[in-house]
Amino acid sequence: MTDRRRRKARPRRRSRARQITPRTHWLLLSVLALTLSTALLLQGYTHHMFGLSSDSATGTRGRSGTVPSQVVHGGPVIADAAASPHTARVKSRTIALTFDGGPDPVWTPRILDVLRRNRVHATFFVVGTQVVAHPELVRRIIADGHQIGILSFTHPDLSRLAPWHRSLELHETQLAVAGAAKVTTTLLRPPFSSRNDALDDADWSVLKQADGAGYVTVLATRDAGDWQRPGADRILANATPRGHAGQIVLMHDAGGDRSQTVTALSALVPRLKAQGFTFATVSDAVGMAEPVRSAGLGDHLQGLALIKVLQGGDWLVWLLGLLMYAAGGISVLRAVVVLIAARRHRRLRTGRGGSWGPPVTEPVSVIVPAYNESAGIEAAVRSLLASDHPVEIIVVDDGSTDGTADLVESLRLPVRVIRQQNAGKPAALNTGLAAATCDLVVMVDGDTVFEPDTVRTLVQPFADPRVGAVSGNAKVVNRGGLLGRWQHIEYVIGFNLDRRLFDLAKCMPTVPGAVGAFRRQALLDLGGVSDVTLAEDTDLTMALCRAGWRVVYEEHARAWTEAPASLNALWRQRYRWCYGTLQAMWKHRGALVQRGAAGKLGRRGLVYLLLFQVLLPLLAPVVDIFALYGLVFLDPVRIVGLWLAFLLLQLGMGLYAFRLDGERPGPLWSLPLQQFVYRQLMYLVVIQSVFTAVSGSRLRWQRMERYGSLQTPGGTEAPPQDLTPQEPGFPQPTPYEGYEGYPQSAPYDSLAEPSPHTGIRQPAPYGTPRLY
């Protein structure tokens, strides 16, 4: 396919959707990507940066020179740590049960049930992430008369965090509690803390900072040790006080299997009651003012928003994981299906010896639409003249401004040049189609050269009367540099492997503009080449399939085309291809419910294009972002392993595809690099195209810059410039190798005069140049 300018704008109805511009699209995409990244960062931080661990996770403690002696030897409740620290002890024969790490959806309700049966109240020090996940349990804790304190948001060792990070942990936890239960609390228990005499200098800095934020620190006097899961009897023994002194007992309602805790608690409360102990919350046990108060409206709304955002992040990660596995599974399935189809396609072709039937020897009209193709038109024309099959070459100059038509005429070659006002590629093709004198026509872009046997090989499938069009094998000629190699890989692996599958499934959606052959009458019956989409080749191919014609792939008919040599040019080309394909798919959506050949195109070809060329690329940015998330927060070894597995799968496909095409596998070394630049560019093209299509915007044609890298295939010479096809000495096509005995076509001077331009739709002239 080639580039052209936008056709003249048609009157449009005013609508808000049509006012969306590509720049707005990218702004929206950026906002979505930023939102997704932020949600994943929050989710990764809250779930994977720290997490619940045992109380021995931080190892040995440091020096304790700055911890005041009255704190070391004082009570477990510490206030005014930053100014004049003082402590409070629990009343005699009073037990304050405390539970850390929750709320947990399994164990917290069971512990609450035990406490309710025994009519005792306790204090729950909650983790912010658990509050976000189970806000209803926080509300139940409050409703049952228990007290709430905070532990932290992600359960890190606060003494190892920077001051700002500590503040964030405490503030976010407080907001979560306010959002879940409309209350705030001044009770704090730092994670991994125990008794007063275990405090070190780093811990004391945490307590002083917490005091500055208005918190009272609650330590413990007895550790039940349930985090070690030593058994219910051992937990019961650890939690039972010696003597009549009041105690703050540390237990856990989350962080793993707490069945031993539930069993021990069920025995502990009745035992201690029988011994004359009473149970109270922390504040009641030490005689302090009620620490839990109603939250302000602002705190409640902020906390509610925090909960919703983080819950949405959890749901998003689950969905992304599901989509990633689905995308991976579909990609593997596609690879398997494509490889099996390619192998079967090759066997079928080999099984019949490459023959489609009686050799096709009739002459062929070759149509070359050209707009400003002076850089490569001579090479293209000379390669066609070197064909070993009789050809009639028609160059349709579509209002070029660079002297393309003058250049072709100055070559004095047996080529017909038709000039017309600039009207676009479909109009140029229709002009050439009307002027053609042969029953078979080949359409070739002006930036493409053929091998000597390309035309002959390309038309052989027309020996089957059911065949209406043939797709050739387009190959990249300018393979230098990474961009050229990547496009070369894409042409061999992506385009040509897919065409083998489409051929086998009888649902070929595209005959490329660079190398394709058609029955002229089939095109005339369709009314010629339509100009309602930007992918006229795809639109035309789909129309032929729906008309009942079979479209096949002839991989041995090779054409060399000039690929974009810059990312900007590649973007413009692929943007137009993708947008035009979307237009063609929508135009021919009726094939989905038709029968016969049209139904095969709809239910096989269109579904395949929608799934693998639209939906999967739309998911690609999400997969990439999730992969980065996995590298940072999950198991990087697993993520890298999955990436290498998919890379090996692609490499296997590449090696097989290169072998089928007779290509050296050397360029495949750049395949890993292709995943970091080229692939992203391609899925951004799809995203932009979909946005453009949904918004109703019109995509203008952009002409691809020509680089003059095309050359006539070696070993061929053009006829002398002073000779014409009818004069002696003009080289006539050589006999067809292996086809001796078949009648040869008539010489050029016996060909019929061009038929009049009737029966073909010609687009109306446009006031502005249209580029290919």
Coordinates of C-alpha atoms in Angstrom, one line a residue, residues 377-379 381-382 406-414 719-722:
I377 CA 9.3 4.4 -10.7
E378 CA 12.1 3.7 -13.2
A379 CA 13.3 0.6 -11.2
V381 CA 8.9 -0.2 -14.6
R382 CA 12.2 -1.8 -15.7
D406 CA 7.7 12.8 -17.8
L407 CA 10.4 10.5 -16.4
V408 CA 8.6 7.4 -17.5
E409 CA 8.0 8.8 -21.0
S410 CA 11.6 9.9 -21.3
L411 CA 12.7 6.3 -20.8
R412 CA 11.2 5.4 -24.2
L413 CA 10.1 2.1 -22.9
P414 CA 7.0 0.1 -24.1
P719 CA 15.2 -2.6 -24.1
P720 CA 17.3 0.0 -26.0
Q721 CA 15.7 3.4 -25.8
D722 CA 15.5 3.8 -29.5

